[in-house]
């Protein structure tokens, strides 16, 4: 097989080739690293590439396979990890200057599970600073680019993880989703992204943005690959007190069966129509028709409290973030800046100078907002009210799931926008997550699968599926059924229609 065949293969295909002995783990890792050397100058998916580490892990898998050891089915399949997950011996910056140069002394649980499965870690992917954003333009290290059009955003905050799989630099990646940062990047790059049930994947070692909303999950090119990865990283972890002590839902089986016969699909009235780009809406309607054709039933549901989801989210998230980010004080991790012109600065002066230099505008904006919302006298009016809205949203979901087994909507209201289009308008940026945020507020699982290309701009559109807590398998059943129909109609993967990236292209941010 050529290196380019290997990088175009899915994780499931690579796993088969590896276990049959047709390729070595080293060849697979090397092919992906070669692809990165050729295209990442243009795409900028990675903040750190660990070629040496990945090849050493691959060699170890090859050695163990040769010795006849029984290995995990994904052993030797390489993966890229969002730079918000702690990786022992590998830099972890969260896209921020404040953590520049920090090398964690431990692995996140999810990372330990990847290592235990024998999955070589290729590197750490770019992101909006501390996962705040929808475009990667808030990364302190420059944005990632959308492989479909290098002048457009790859989504955010996990645009490094979406673009790394969309540009065939890795078959699999890890993302995190606090308000949509796995699903929206998937939607705008023509890839698959799952936010598991809150507590379904350990948060130990995930640098917290908003602890009650954060959830790590798979970024892939196919639904089956997402399921295979979900199974590796999911499951109870005693190191995370919010981790659910129950088996991982049968996601792989659901993805393989792809059966939606008799399944009730609820279209959420508040998440379609007005405000959604015409081409996004058209592809959504067609996807629903495909699912009906596959045996599903359609019902319409209404979730009236969703109108307030964005407002509640932008109080709860900054409140939690302002508290979580207090630990970056120049004393414990990363950057330390001495205040200018002060002879013997106090600890407070060093903290202030460091936080001023180390945090970007969006992070500062949210710390100020959160501190204000939590301050005495305003707590009830802002944070307290937002928590009540959160409850109403969860109640809306509970009611909707009485008449529907899954809920669906477009993932993102538009296709990928151009760099700079929303950067100076935080509200416009926040509106990207209108359809994804309710799931985080309620803790339920969600997935985005490609639904096609919008007529008006030829760019990918995403179809969102939501399910009740711990019914993650339903996402995979619906996602796989839709994927099967659409890839048959398209005659292959949507990514086959993306422009080929020139190996020599380099583009400055
Ligand atoms: N774009 C959303 C935000 O800026 C979502 C972020 C996320 O999911 N990490 O908060």
Short mmCIF file of C-alpha atoms and ligand atoms in Angstrom, two decimals:
data_model
loop_
_atom_site.label_atom_id
_atom_site.label_comp_id
_atom_site.label_asym_id
_atom_site.label_seq_id
_atom_site.Cartn_x
_atom_site.Cartn_y
_atom_site.Cartn_z
CA UNK A 1 0.00 0.00 0.00
CA UNK A 2 1.18 3.51 -0.70
CA UNK A 3 1.50 6.10 2.06
CA UNK A 4 -1.39 8.01 0.54
CA UNK A 5 -3.65 4.91 0.63
CA UNK A 6 -2.82 4.55 4.31
CA UNK A 7 -3.73 8.13 5.15
CA UNK A 8 -7.03 7.86 3.21
CA UNK A 9 -7.98 4.67 5.12
CA UNK A 10 -10.42 4.78 8.02
CA UNK A 11 -9.36 3.66 11.48
CA UNK A 12 -11.47 0.51 11.06
CA UNK A 13 -9.68 -0.31 7.80
CA UNK A 14 -6.26 0.38 9.32
CA UNK A 15 -7.10 -1.86 12.27
CA UNK A 16 -7.91 -4.71 9.84
CA UNK A 17 -4.71 -4.17 7.85
CA UNK A 18 -2.64 -4.09 11.03
CA UNK A 19 -4.15 -7.20 12.56
CA UNK A 20 -3.77 -9.08 9.26
CA UNK A 21 -0.10 -8.11 9.27
CA UNK A 22 -0.44 -6.36 5.87
CA UNK A 23 1.13 -3.19 7.26
CA UNK A 24 3.16 -2.35 10.33
CA UNK A 25 2.21 0.24 12.92
CA UNK A 26 5.42 2.06 12.02
CA UNK A 27 4.39 2.32 8.36
CA UNK A 28 1.00 3.68 9.37
CA UNK A 29 2.43 6.27 11.76
CA UNK A 30 5.16 7.25 9.28
CA UNK A 31 2.62 7.74 6.46
CA UNK A 32 0.61 10.14 8.61
CA UNK A 33 3.69 12.03 9.78
CA UNK A 34 4.78 12.37 6.15
CA UNK A 35 1.38 13.81 5.27
CA UNK A 36 1.73 16.28 8.14
CA UNK A 37 5.15 17.36 6.91
CA UNK A 38 3.58 18.01 3.49
CA UNK A 39 0.35 19.81 4.39
CA UNK A 40 0.39 21.14 7.94
CA UNK A 41 2.31 24.24 6.94
CA UNK A 42 -0.90 25.23 5.17
CA UNK A 43 -3.53 23.77 7.51
CA UNK A 44 -1.87 24.30 10.91
CA UNK A 45 -3.81 21.58 12.72
CA UNK A 46 -0.98 20.90 15.15
CA UNK A 47 0.62 22.87 17.94
CA UNK A 48 3.13 20.07 18.61
CA UNK A 49 3.99 17.04 16.52
CA UNK A 50 5.64 14.16 18.36
CA UNK A 51 7.14 12.16 15.51
CA UNK A 52 9.70 10.41 17.67
CA UNK A 53 7.21 9.47 20.37
CA UNK A 54 4.61 8.25 17.87
CA UNK A 55 7.14 6.07 16.02
CA UNK A 56 8.44 4.62 19.29
CA UNK A 57 4.89 3.71 20.33
CA UNK A 58 4.27 2.20 16.90
CA UNK A 59 7.48 0.13 17.13
CA UNK A 60 6.37 -1.14 20.51
CA UNK A 61 3.05 -2.32 19.02
CA UNK A 62 4.88 -4.04 16.15
CA UNK A 63 7.20 -5.77 18.60
CA UNK A 64 4.33 -6.97 20.75
CA UNK A 65 2.37 -8.17 17.74
CA UNK A 66 5.41 -10.07 16.47
CA UNK A 67 5.75 -11.67 19.91
CA UNK A 68 2.19 -12.99 19.58
CA UNK A 69 0.67 -10.80 22.27
CA UNK A 70 -3.05 -10.23 22.01
CA UNK A 71 -3.57 -6.56 21.29
CA UNK A 72 -6.45 -4.09 21.36
CA UNK A 73 -8.23 -3.90 18.00
CA UNK A 74 -7.06 -0.31 17.50
CA UNK A 75 -3.44 -1.07 18.45
CA UNK A 76 -1.19 0.73 15.97
CA UNK A 77 -3.91 3.16 14.78
CA UNK A 78 -2.50 6.64 15.40
CA UNK A 79 -4.38 9.55 16.89
CA UNK A 80 -4.07 13.31 17.43
CA UNK A 81 -5.12 14.82 20.77
CA UNK A 82 -6.52 18.30 21.44
CA UNK A 83 -4.01 20.40 23.36
CA UNK A 84 -6.39 20.71 26.30
CA UNK A 85 -5.66 17.13 27.47
CA UNK A 86 -2.69 16.59 29.77
CA UNK A 87 -0.03 14.43 28.11
CA UNK A 88 2.94 13.34 30.14
CA UNK A 89 6.19 14.57 28.62
CA UNK A 90 4.39 16.44 25.80
CA UNK A 91 3.60 20.17 25.92
CA UNK A 92 0.03 21.11 26.82
CA UNK A 93 -0.79 24.76 26.19
CA UNK A 94 -4.60 24.95 25.69
CA UNK A 95 -3.78 27.37 22.88
CA UNK A 96 -2.66 29.92 25.49
CA UNK A 97 0.55 31.83 26.13
CA UNK A 98 -0.01 31.38 29.83
CA UNK A 99 0.78 27.66 29.54
CA UNK A 100 3.58 28.04 27.00
CA UNK A 101 6.30 25.56 27.82
CA UNK A 102 4.26 23.59 30.36
CA UNK A 103 4.92 19.86 30.13
CA UNK A 104 2.49 17.90 32.31
CA UNK A 105 3.93 15.32 34.70
CA UNK A 106 0.94 13.03 34.15
CA UNK A 107 -1.48 11.73 31.52
CA UNK A 108 -5.19 12.47 31.41
CA UNK A 109 -7.17 9.25 31.95
CA UNK A 110 -8.33 9.37 28.35
CA UNK A 111 -4.70 9.60 27.19
CA UNK A 112 -3.68 6.67 29.41
CA UNK A 113 -6.47 4.66 27.79
CA UNK A 114 -5.20 5.51 24.30
CA UNK A 115 -1.70 4.48 25.31
CA UNK A 116 -2.96 1.27 26.92
CA UNK A 117 -4.75 0.42 23.66
CA UNK A 118 -1.44 0.90 21.81
CA UNK A 119 -2.57 3.94 19.83
CA UNK A 120 0.43 6.11 18.90
CA UNK A 121 -0.09 9.79 19.74
CA UNK A 122 0.95 11.86 16.75
CA UNK A 123 0.73 15.24 18.43
CA UNK A 124 -1.39 17.92 20.05
CA UNK A 125 -3.96 19.85 18.04
CA UNK A 126 -4.63 23.57 17.90
CA UNK A 127 -7.60 25.19 19.59
CA UNK A 128 -9.12 28.49 20.62
CA UNK A 129 -7.48 29.62 23.86
CA UNK A 130 -8.88 27.54 26.72
CA UNK A 131 -11.53 26.23 24.30
CA UNK A 132 -13.31 29.58 24.05
CA UNK A 133 -14.41 30.16 20.50
CA UNK A 134 -15.88 28.75 17.30
CA UNK A 135 -13.09 29.34 14.80
CA UNK A 136 -9.58 28.78 16.32
CA UNK A 137 -8.96 32.49 15.72
CA UNK A 138 -8.59 32.87 19.49
CA UNK A 139 -5.59 30.50 19.57
CA UNK A 140 -2.51 32.38 20.78
CA UNK A 141 -0.53 30.43 18.16
CA UNK A 142 -2.53 31.41 15.07
CA UNK A 143 -5.63 29.76 13.59
CA UNK A 144 -6.04 26.39 11.93
CA UNK A 145 -7.43 26.41 8.40
CA UNK A 146 -10.32 24.58 6.81
CA UNK A 147 -9.02 22.02 4.27
CA UNK A 148 -12.07 22.77 2.08
CA UNK A 149 -10.99 26.41 1.73
CA UNK A 150 -7.86 27.69 3.43
CA UNK A 151 -9.37 31.15 3.78
CA UNK A 152 -12.08 29.80 6.04
CA UNK A 153 -12.31 28.65 9.64
CA UNK A 154 -12.28 24.91 10.52
CA UNK A 155 -14.70 25.53 13.40
CA UNK A 156 -13.76 25.86 17.03
CA UNK A 157 -12.68 25.52 19.58
CA UNK A 158 -11.48 22.15 18.29
CA UNK A 159 -10.58 23.27 14.77
CA UNK A 160 -7.21 21.54 15.05
CA UNK A 161 -8.89 18.21 15.69
CA UNK A 162 -11.46 18.61 12.88
CA UNK A 163 -8.91 19.80 10.31
CA UNK A 164 -6.37 17.12 11.23
CA UNK A 165 -8.82 14.35 10.27
CA UNK A 166 -10.30 16.27 7.32
CA UNK A 167 -6.81 16.79 5.86
CA UNK A 168 -5.88 13.11 6.35
CA UNK A 169 -3.09 13.83 8.81
CA UNK A 170 -4.68 11.48 11.34
CA UNK A 171 -7.53 8.97 11.08
CA UNK A 172 -8.75 9.87 14.56
CA UNK A 173 -8.57 12.81 16.94
CA UNK A 174 -9.79 13.76 20.38
CA UNK A 175 -11.87 16.89 20.87
CA UNK A 176 -13.69 18.47 23.78
CA UNK A 177 -17.17 19.92 23.67
CA UNK A 178 -18.37 22.47 26.23
CA UNK A 179 -20.90 24.18 23.98
CA UNK A 180 -20.27 22.56 20.61
CA UNK A 181 -16.52 22.41 20.08
CA UNK A 182 -16.57 18.85 18.75
CA UNK A 183 -19.81 19.07 16.76
CA UNK A 184 -19.52 22.48 15.08
CA UNK A 185 -15.95 21.85 13.81
CA UNK A 186 -17.15 18.48 12.48
CA UNK A 187 -20.06 20.17 10.69
CA UNK A 188 -17.96 22.75 8.88
CA UNK A 189 -15.23 20.31 7.80
CA UNK A 190 -17.36 17.40 6.56
CA UNK A 191 -16.31 15.12 9.41
CA UNK A 192 -17.97 13.24 12.28
CA UNK A 193 -17.87 14.41 15.90
CA UNK A 194 -19.48 13.01 19.04
CA UNK A 195 -20.02 14.67 22.40
CA UNK A 196 -20.74 11.71 24.71
CA UNK A 197 -23.13 11.89 27.67
CA UNK A 198 -21.70 14.15 30.39
CA UNK A 199 -19.71 11.85 32.66
CA UNK A 200 -19.39 9.20 29.96
CA UNK A 201 -15.71 9.98 29.30
CA UNK A 202 -13.39 10.91 32.16
CA UNK A 203 -12.47 14.58 32.58
CA UNK A 204 -9.42 13.75 34.70
CA UNK A 205 -6.54 15.61 33.03
CA UNK A 206 -8.81 17.70 30.79
CA UNK A 207 -7.87 21.32 31.59
CA UNK A 208 -11.25 22.65 32.69
CA UNK A 209 -13.10 25.39 30.86
CA UNK A 210 -16.53 24.92 32.48
CA UNK A 211 -16.50 21.77 34.57
CA UNK A 212 -20.25 21.13 34.48
CA UNK A 213 -20.32 21.34 30.66
CA UNK A 214 -16.96 19.95 29.41
CA UNK A 215 -16.92 16.56 27.72
CA UNK A 216 -14.22 14.92 25.60
CA UNK A 217 -15.08 12.80 22.59
CA UNK A 218 -14.14 11.46 19.14
CA UNK A 219 -13.41 13.42 15.94
CA UNK A 220 -13.31 11.09 12.92
CA UNK A 221 -14.21 10.66 9.26
CA UNK A 222 -16.79 7.88 9.77
CA UNK A 223 -19.44 6.99 12.33
CA UNK A 224 -17.97 3.54 12.94
CA UNK A 225 -14.55 5.06 13.67
CA UNK A 226 -16.16 7.40 16.20
CA UNK A 227 -17.80 4.44 17.89
CA UNK A 228 -14.55 2.46 18.01
CA UNK A 229 -12.78 5.41 19.62
CA UNK A 230 -15.69 6.16 21.98
CA UNK A 231 -15.39 2.63 23.31
CA UNK A 232 -11.67 3.07 24.04
CA UNK A 233 -11.98 6.35 25.93
CA UNK A 234 -15.37 5.84 27.62
CA UNK A 235 -16.28 4.23 30.91
CA UNK A 236 -15.99 4.84 34.61
CA UNK A 237 -12.94 6.52 36.12
CA UNK A 238 -12.58 6.75 39.90
CA UNK A 239 -10.32 9.79 39.40
CA UNK A 240 -13.26 11.85 38.07
CA UNK A 241 -16.04 12.28 40.63
CA UNK A 242 -18.60 13.07 37.90
CA UNK A 243 -17.74 9.98 35.87
CA UNK A 244 -20.74 7.66 35.43
CA UNK A 245 -20.27 4.22 36.94
CA UNK A 246 -21.94 2.23 34.16
CA UNK A 247 -20.77 0.34 31.09
CA UNK A 248 -20.17 2.30 27.87
CA UNK A 249 -23.40 2.16 25.80
CA UNK A 250 -23.18 -0.38 22.92
CA UNK A 251 -21.96 2.21 20.42
CA UNK A 252 -19.95 -0.06 18.11
CA UNK A 253 -22.79 -2.54 17.73
CA UNK A 254 -25.20 0.33 16.99
CA UNK A 255 -22.84 1.81 14.39
CA UNK A 256 -22.46 -1.56 12.68
CA UNK A 257 -26.19 -2.34 12.61
CA UNK A 258 -27.18 1.17 11.50
CA UNK A 259 -30.81 0.26 12.13
CA UNK A 260 -33.42 3.00 12.49
CA UNK A 261 -36.53 0.94 11.78
CA UNK A 262 -39.43 2.34 13.80
CA UNK A 263 -37.21 4.93 15.50
CA UNK A 264 -39.03 8.20 16.24
CA UNK A 265 -37.00 11.18 15.06
CA UNK A 266 -38.00 14.50 16.59
CA UNK A 267 -37.38 17.68 14.64
CA UNK A 268 -36.83 20.49 17.13
CA UNK A 269 -38.95 23.41 15.91
CA UNK A 270 -36.76 26.01 17.64
CA UNK A 271 -33.61 24.70 15.91
CA UNK A 272 -34.63 24.89 12.27
CA UNK A 273 -35.81 27.45 9.78
CA UNK A 274 -35.18 31.08 10.56
CA UNK A 275 -31.53 31.96 11.13
CA UNK A 276 -30.24 28.86 9.35
CA UNK A 277 -28.48 29.27 6.00
CA UNK A 278 -30.70 28.03 3.14
CA UNK A 279 -28.25 25.37 1.95
CA UNK A 280 -27.79 24.06 5.49
CA UNK A 281 -31.56 23.77 5.88
CA UNK A 282 -32.00 22.04 2.50
CA UNK A 283 -29.40 19.39 3.33
CA UNK A 284 -31.03 18.90 6.72
CA UNK A 285 -34.46 18.31 5.15
CA UNK A 286 -32.97 15.83 2.68
CA UNK A 287 -31.19 13.96 5.48
CA UNK A 288 -34.48 13.60 7.34
CA UNK A 289 -36.07 12.21 4.16
CA UNK A 290 -33.23 9.66 3.90
CA UNK A 291 -33.89 8.51 7.47
CA UNK A 292 -37.61 8.14 6.77
CA UNK A 293 -36.68 6.09 3.75
CA UNK A 294 -34.56 3.92 6.03
CA UNK A 295 -37.60 3.19 8.23
CA UNK A 296 -37.65 6.00 10.80
CA UNK A 297 -40.74 8.02 11.74
CA UNK A 298 -40.71 11.79 12.02
CA UNK A 299 -42.38 13.81 14.75
CA UNK A 300 -42.15 17.51 15.47
CA UNK A 301 -41.25 18.64 18.97
CA UNK A 302 -41.04 22.02 20.61
CA UNK A 303 -38.50 23.04 23.25
CA UNK A 304 -39.54 26.60 24.11
CA UNK A 305 -36.80 27.22 26.70
CA UNK A 306 -34.09 26.78 24.05
CA UNK A 307 -34.62 30.44 23.20
CA UNK A 308 -32.77 31.25 26.43
CA UNK A 309 -30.03 28.60 26.10
CA UNK A 310 -27.37 30.90 24.70
CA UNK A 311 -27.97 33.55 27.39
CA UNK A 312 -27.85 30.96 30.17
CA UNK A 313 -24.71 29.35 28.71
CA UNK A 314 -22.88 32.67 28.50
CA UNK A 315 -23.48 33.21 32.21
CA UNK A 316 -22.79 29.68 33.45
CA UNK A 317 -19.68 29.14 31.31
CA UNK A 318 -17.91 32.41 32.21
CA UNK A 319 -18.79 31.90 35.89
CA UNK A 320 -17.20 28.47 35.96
CA UNK A 321 -14.32 29.57 33.73
CA UNK A 322 -13.49 32.58 35.92
CA UNK A 323 -13.10 30.20 38.83
CA UNK A 324 -11.23 27.48 36.90
CA UNK A 325 -8.77 29.96 35.38
CA UNK A 326 -7.86 31.46 38.75
CA UNK A 327 -5.20 28.78 39.13
CA UNK A 328 -3.09 30.36 36.36
CA UNK A 329 -1.36 32.70 38.74
CA UNK A 330 2.29 32.58 37.59
CA UNK A 331 3.18 30.59 40.68
CA UNK A 332 2.33 27.06 39.64
CA UNK A 333 2.41 26.62 35.86
CA UNK A 334 3.79 28.10 32.68
CA UNK A 335 4.40 31.77 32.13
CA UNK A 336 5.70 34.23 34.74
CA UNK A 337 6.02 37.90 33.82
CA UNK A 338 7.70 40.52 36.00
CA UNK A 339 5.82 43.83 36.02
CA UNK A 340 7.75 46.56 34.27
CA UNK A 341 9.45 49.24 36.31
CA UNK A 342 8.74 47.63 39.69
CA UNK A 343 11.79 46.84 41.79
CA UNK A 344 10.55 44.24 44.22
CA UNK A 345 7.12 43.27 42.89
CA UNK A 346 4.58 41.68 45.19
CA UNK A 347 3.01 38.32 44.34
CA UNK A 348 -0.18 40.15 43.30
CA UNK A 349 1.76 42.39 40.92
CA UNK A 350 3.42 39.36 39.30
CA UNK A 351 0.07 37.61 39.00
CA UNK A 352 -1.52 40.66 37.41
CA UNK A 353 1.33 41.19 34.94
CA UNK A 354 1.35 37.49 34.03
CA UNK A 355 -2.39 37.24 33.53
CA UNK A 356 -2.37 40.44 31.51
CA UNK A 357 0.35 39.13 29.20
CA UNK A 358 -0.69 35.47 29.21
CA UNK A 359 -4.43 35.63 28.48
CA UNK A 360 -5.97 36.79 25.21
CA UNK A 361 -8.95 39.14 24.83
CA UNK A 362 -11.68 36.50 24.72
CA UNK A 363 -10.40 34.82 27.90
CA UNK A 364 -10.25 38.16 29.69
CA UNK A 365 -13.74 39.04 28.47
CA UNK A 366 -15.15 35.85 29.95
CA UNK A 367 -13.24 36.12 33.23
CA UNK A 368 -14.66 39.62 33.71
CA UNK A 369 -18.17 38.48 32.78
CA UNK A 370 -18.01 35.46 35.07
CA UNK A 371 -16.57 37.33 38.02
CA UNK A 372 -19.33 39.89 37.66
CA UNK A 373 -22.09 37.27 37.36
CA UNK A 374 -20.89 35.55 40.53
CA UNK A 375 -20.35 38.69 42.58
CA UNK A 376 -22.51 39.26 45.61
CA UNK A 377 -25.57 41.29 44.77
CA UNK A 378 -25.63 39.98 41.16
CA UNK A 379 -25.42 36.25 41.81
CA UNK A 380 -29.17 35.66 42.00
CA UNK A 381 -29.98 37.90 39.08
CA UNK A 382 -27.43 36.33 36.74
CA UNK A 383 -25.84 33.02 37.74
CA UNK A 384 -28.88 31.94 39.79
CA UNK A 385 -31.32 32.72 36.98
CA UNK A 386 -29.13 30.99 34.43
CA UNK A 387 -29.19 27.84 36.54
CA UNK A 388 -32.98 27.95 36.58
CA UNK A 389 -33.06 28.25 32.80
CA UNK A 390 -30.70 25.29 32.65
CA UNK A 391 -33.26 23.23 34.54
CA UNK A 392 -36.05 24.34 32.16
CA UNK A 393 -33.95 23.26 29.19
CA UNK A 394 -33.36 19.83 30.74
CA UNK A 395 -37.13 19.59 31.35
CA UNK A 396 -37.82 20.44 27.70
CA UNK A 397 -35.54 17.61 26.64
CA UNK A 398 -37.22 15.17 29.03
CA UNK A 399 -40.61 16.08 27.57
CA UNK A 400 -39.33 15.87 23.98
CA UNK A 401 -37.84 12.43 24.57
CA UNK A 402 -41.28 11.17 25.58
CA UNK A 403 -42.44 11.51 21.98
CA UNK A 404 -39.11 11.04 20.17
CA UNK A 405 -36.22 8.58 20.56
CA UNK A 406 -33.71 11.06 19.14
CA UNK A 407 -33.88 14.75 18.29
CA UNK A 408 -32.32 16.25 15.18
CA UNK A 409 -31.37 19.67 13.82
CA UNK A 410 -28.71 21.26 11.66
CA UNK A 411 -25.48 21.30 13.74
CA UNK A 412 -24.43 24.82 12.90
CA UNK A 413 -26.54 27.60 11.38
CA UNK A 414 -24.02 28.29 8.60
CA UNK A 415 -21.18 26.70 6.69
CA UNK A 416 -17.57 27.71 7.44
CA UNK A 417 -17.16 31.48 7.49
CA UNK A 418 -14.11 33.48 6.42
CA UNK A 419 -11.35 34.49 8.81
CA UNK A 420 -12.08 37.83 10.41
CA UNK A 421 -15.82 37.74 9.61
CA UNK A 422 -16.93 37.36 13.24
CA UNK A 423 -13.78 38.11 15.17
CA UNK A 424 -14.76 41.61 16.22
CA UNK A 425 -18.32 40.68 17.10
CA UNK A 426 -18.44 38.24 20.06
CA UNK A 427 -22.24 37.86 19.79
CA UNK A 428 -22.00 36.79 16.14
CA UNK A 429 -19.35 34.26 17.13
CA UNK A 430 -21.47 32.95 20.03
CA UNK A 431 -24.49 32.43 17.75
CA UNK A 432 -22.64 29.59 16.01
CA UNK A 433 -23.49 27.39 18.94
CA UNK A 434 -27.21 28.06 19.06
CA UNK A 435 -28.04 24.45 18.17
CA UNK A 436 -25.27 22.69 20.07
CA UNK A 437 -25.37 24.40 23.49
CA UNK A 438 -28.67 22.93 24.81
CA UNK A 439 -27.13 19.42 24.90
CA UNK A 440 -24.24 20.61 27.10
CA UNK A 441 -26.60 22.39 29.47
CA UNK A 442 -28.63 19.18 29.86
CA UNK A 443 -25.66 16.77 29.85
CA UNK A 444 -27.07 14.67 27.01
CA UNK A 445 -25.03 13.17 24.13
CA UNK A 446 -24.88 14.66 20.63
CA UNK A 447 -23.26 13.91 17.30
CA UNK A 448 -22.67 15.74 14.04
CA UNK A 449 -22.49 13.83 10.76
CA UNK A 450 -21.96 15.32 7.28
CA UNK A 451 -25.22 15.98 5.43
CA UNK A 452 -23.73 17.29 2.20
CA UNK A 453 -22.52 20.52 0.63
CA UNK A 454 -24.54 23.74 0.59
CA UNK A 455 -25.49 24.80 -2.98
CA UNK A 456 -24.62 28.42 -2.44
CA UNK A 457 -20.97 27.91 -1.42
CA UNK A 458 -20.14 24.22 -1.95
CA UNK A 459 -19.08 23.85 1.68
CA UNK A 460 -19.95 21.03 4.12
CA UNK A 461 -23.10 21.06 6.23
CA UNK A 462 -23.69 19.11 9.44
CA UNK A 463 -26.64 17.09 10.75
CA UNK A 464 -26.98 16.97 14.52
CA UNK A 465 -28.45 14.02 16.44
CA UNK A 466 -29.25 14.22 20.17
CA UNK A 467 -30.26 11.37 22.49
CA UNK A 468 -31.19 10.94 26.16
CA UNK A 469 -28.35 10.58 28.68
CA UNK A 470 -26.56 7.24 28.35
CA UNK A 471 -28.40 6.40 25.13
CA UNK A 472 -25.31 7.36 23.10
CA UNK A 473 -25.79 4.20 21.01
CA UNK A 474 -28.84 5.83 19.36
CA UNK A 475 -26.61 8.57 17.94
CA UNK A 476 -24.52 5.91 16.27
CA UNK A 477 -27.50 4.00 14.88
CA UNK A 478 -28.94 7.14 13.30
CA UNK A 479 -25.56 8.55 12.24
CA UNK A 480 -24.51 5.30 10.58
CA UNK A 481 -27.88 4.89 8.83
CA UNK A 482 -27.64 8.39 7.41
CA UNK A 483 -23.99 7.97 6.46
CA UNK A 484 -24.75 4.72 4.62
CA UNK A 485 -27.52 6.36 2.56
CA UNK A 486 -25.56 9.50 1.80
CA UNK A 487 -22.27 7.86 0.88
CA UNK A 488 -24.22 5.55 -1.45
CA UNK A 489 -25.84 8.61 -3.05
CA UNK A 490 -22.50 10.44 -3.31
CA UNK A 491 -20.57 7.37 -4.45
CA UNK A 492 -18.07 7.72 -1.57
CA UNK A 493 -17.07 9.89 1.35
CA UNK A 494 -17.89 13.58 1.28
CA UNK A 495 -14.17 14.26 1.79
CA UNK A 496 -13.47 12.73 -1.62
CA UNK A 497 -14.96 15.95 -2.97
CA UNK A 498 -12.67 18.26 -1.00
CA UNK A 499 -9.94 19.97 -3.02
CA UNK A 500 -6.56 18.22 -2.92
CA UNK A 501 -4.16 20.18 -0.72
CA UNK A 502 -1.00 21.14 -2.52
CA UNK A 503 1.97 19.65 -0.69
CA UNK A 504 3.94 22.84 -1.02
CA UNK A 505 1.21 25.28 -0.02
CA UNK A 506 2.17 27.44 2.89
CA UNK A 507 -0.02 30.21 4.08
CA UNK A 508 0.74 32.76 6.72
CA UNK A 509 -1.85 33.42 9.40
N1 LIG B 1 -17.92 28.07 20.98
C1 LIG B 1 -18.35 27.79 22.32
C2 LIG B 1 -17.67 28.74 23.27
O1 LIG B 1 -16.98 29.57 22.83
C3 LIG B 1 -18.08 26.36 22.66
C4 LIG B 1 -16.75 26.12 23.22
C5 LIG B 1 -16.50 24.69 23.53
O2 LIG B 1 -17.33 23.82 23.29
N2 LIG B 1 -15.34 24.45 24.10
O3 LIG B 1 -17.85 28.67 24.45
#
